[in-house]
Amino acid sequence: MASATPALDRLRDPARWPSWQGAPSDIRFSAPAPGVSVWTRGEVRESLEGSRGGIGLAIEPGGAGDPAGAALQRWRGEARWSNAGLRGRYAYVLWDADARRVHACVDPFRTYPIYHATVGDCLLVASDLRLILATGLLEARVSVGALYHYLNFSYIPAPYCAIEGVAKLPAGHALEGRPGATRVFKHWDAVYPADLRGSDEERAAELRQRMIEAVSGFRPAGETSWGTFLSGGTDSSSIASILSRSAAPQKVTSFSIGFAEEGYDELGYSRLAAQCFGLDARERKVGEADALEAIPRLVEAFDEPFGNSSAIPTYYCADLAAQHGVRLLVAGDGGDEIYGGNERYRKDQIFEWFHRAPGIVRGAGRVVAGALKGVDTRLANRIKNFVYRGSLPNPDRFYSDDSFASDHFDALLSDGFRAQVGREDSLDVQREIYRAAQADCNLHRLMYLDLKMTIADNDVVKVVRSSRLSGTQVVFPYLDPTLIEFTGRLPGSDKVRGLEKRYLFKRATEDILPVEIRQKKKQGFGLPVSVWMRRPGPFRDMVHDILFSPRATGRGYFQPGHVEHLMKRHERGAWDHASELYILLMLELWHRHYIDGQHG
């Protein structure tokens, strides 16, 4: 952390720093120049001599040399920052004390976060929100606007932050700070010129080669103990296949999670992949009791409320790796968003057909939906939902997948909460990103939106934080900017053609993946919370005890009667409200840990 304030002794206390398995306890302090104070812990790159210097974190592709170190030295010598040559994961804070200038940046997907706040003439920059609060310079006052975004998305998108007065650097952005002024600007972006021509076979062959180069380039070199996540889906399986070829004759170790509940377990596919690729496969099953045990740990792992329940299996998968001595995992995140594998893209094609259908067809749909207005069954609700969403343009239609608080605005939120936010505030966040996309078609604008939010603000945060809790680090080869820039040159029809997802990817991986995995239905890395909340048992009891406690209802955010309505509706199967109830659960637990005086 760098700031223009005298050393604050409270930051020397390791108890004020986030903890996880194997987290270093050594806190180092230095004051390298007048007006600059720096606290670091762990394997942080440092260049602290004189009035100009910097600190940073980086995990780079194997064989990349030391471009991150070179970037630090270039700043020391020339006060010039460039992301040229940087790949992988990185975050930096640089200063020029004579010029009274601070520069901070995060990589294209914010895999290392940076928080910043200005208090008087002091600029605070930190890698964790808890460190900002630990200075004592800023009151831990909740941002209601940020919580509204959380209730819609299950996470708080950058630049918003759960604490008033603090901001997060968005993915691919940098900060330039001077006395009285802070400027945030973009240093990398995904673009979609879609200008590649040639036959499908030629484009598939080039995509295959680019994938192999990206994945092989991220294979750890030397004696690093490493392995790979393996869900049995196309992304993790393609990475495992490519790694197994590049690592031969050494076996690649894979780690997989399964569930007892039917419809959630994919161990059959991960076992098929392990057999095909000759992997040293490790697996375990996660049950209801495991989820209950993990949730308090995950509350501590995330410095802001985080409501994606797949953090639970992610944590156990990384923990399984740690138990086998693995300290670095290769992950497949990003594949859906660059190859066209997200089920929402195919659904949106169907919605778009309805949206553009003749008026008589759309009118008939509205008549049917109107006739079902008072019917609260799952089938009736699906029909009404389809007609409603199909009548919307994008990105409003796409947003309606993540619009819990917007959809229940009047019934869910208290008068005091509604007075501080607008119903379309979260939708406006997506509208702005959608409009900013340098893209040739609707599909590419949606993929851009997903890269900026679903990946940078949700999936990456989930995987990095959950894995770090077990003492493991993660790299993401499918988020390599070079690969993303190439896929942006492929036409949208290479991603979704008709109703076929991953059209070109499937052809590019014909000799990389077995046909059973190439053609399998998308399942994701979900958790059976829907089942656990519906049936009697400890998980449902825990949700009831927390959401309907006097402590939770007394916060004044929600109308308790509506939360109870959602719970009862879920229990009788009229609609699946598990994700919304889990969002509320994790918000309350975050509040108790960070705001009610139980932390720090």
mmCIF file of N, CA and C in Angstrom, residues 99 114 188 196-197 236 266 268 338 399 438 440 454 469 482 542:
data_model
loop_
_atom_site.group_PDB
_atom_site.id
_atom_site.type_symbol
_atom_site.label_atom_id
_atom_site.label_comp_id
_atom_site.label_asym_id
_atom_site.label_seq_id
_atom_site.Cartn_x
_atom_site.Cartn_y
_atom_site.Cartn_z
ATOM 1 N N ALA A 99 7.501 14.669 -8.394
ATOM 2 C CA ALA A 99 6.394 15.177 -9.209
ATOM 3 C C ALA A 99 5.056 15.051 -8.480
ATOM 4 N N ILE A 114 -7.122 -3.583 -7.208
ATOM 5 C CA ILE A 114 -6.584 -2.386 -6.570
ATOM 6 C C ILE A 114 -7.753 -1.504 -6.147
ATOM 7 N N TRP A 188 -6.096 -1.211 -21.773
ATOM 8 C CA TRP A 188 -6.315 -2.357 -22.672
ATOM 9 C C TRP A 188 -7.800 -2.600 -22.801
ATOM 10 N N LEU A 196 -11.512 -11.466 -40.029
ATOM 11 C CA LEU A 196 -10.815 -12.630 -40.584
ATOM 12 C C LEU A 196 -11.680 -13.300 -41.639
ATOM 13 N N ARG A 197 -11.080 -13.628 -42.738
ATOM 14 C CA ARG A 197 -11.785 -14.296 -43.827
ATOM 15 C C ARG A 197 -11.173 -15.681 -44.048
ATOM 16 N N SER A 236 -12.113 -26.578 -19.452
ATOM 17 C CA SER A 236 -11.104 -27.211 -18.598
ATOM 18 C C SER A 236 -10.544 -28.460 -19.257
ATOM 19 N N GLU A 266 -20.632 -33.929 -12.395
ATOM 20 C CA GLU A 266 -20.025 -34.096 -13.716
ATOM 21 C C GLU A 266 -18.773 -34.962 -13.651
ATOM 22 N N GLY A 268 -18.380 -37.980 -14.124
ATOM 23 C CA GLY A 268 -18.306 -38.920 -15.243
ATOM 24 C C GLY A 268 -17.535 -38.334 -16.407
ATOM 25 N N ILE A 338 -15.190 -16.146 -24.927
ATOM 26 C CA ILE A 338 -14.444 -15.833 -26.161
ATOM 27 C C ILE A 338 -14.754 -16.814 -27.292
ATOM 28 N N TYR A 399 -29.757 -8.175 -19.327
ATOM 29 C CA TYR A 399 -29.732 -7.792 -17.916
ATOM 30 C C TYR A 399 -30.814 -8.517 -17.128
ATOM 31 N N GLN A 438 -16.508 -1.972 -28.906
ATOM 32 C CA GLN A 438 -16.103 -1.779 -30.298
ATOM 33 C C GLN A 438 -16.369 -3.090 -31.026
ATOM 34 N N ASP A 440 -19.032 -5.483 -33.907
ATOM 35 C CA ASP A 440 -19.761 -5.434 -35.166
ATOM 36 C C ASP A 440 -21.172 -5.995 -35.082
ATOM 37 N N THR A 454 -19.022 -10.459 -16.038
ATOM 38 C CA THR A 454 -19.087 -11.863 -15.607
ATOM 39 C C THR A 454 -17.698 -12.424 -15.344
ATOM 40 N N LEU A 469 -7.589 -18.891 -0.505
ATOM 41 C CA LEU A 469 -7.955 -19.341 0.833
ATOM 42 C C LEU A 469 -7.277 -20.664 1.180
ATOM 43 N N THR A 482 -3.575 -11.712 -26.078
ATOM 44 C CA THR A 482 -3.257 -12.045 -27.473
ATOM 45 C C THR A 482 -4.299 -12.982 -28.057
ATOM 46 N N MET A 542 -30.167 -23.193 8.337
ATOM 47 C CA MET A 542 -29.206 -22.096 8.473
ATOM 48 C C MET A 542 -29.696 -20.847 7.732
#
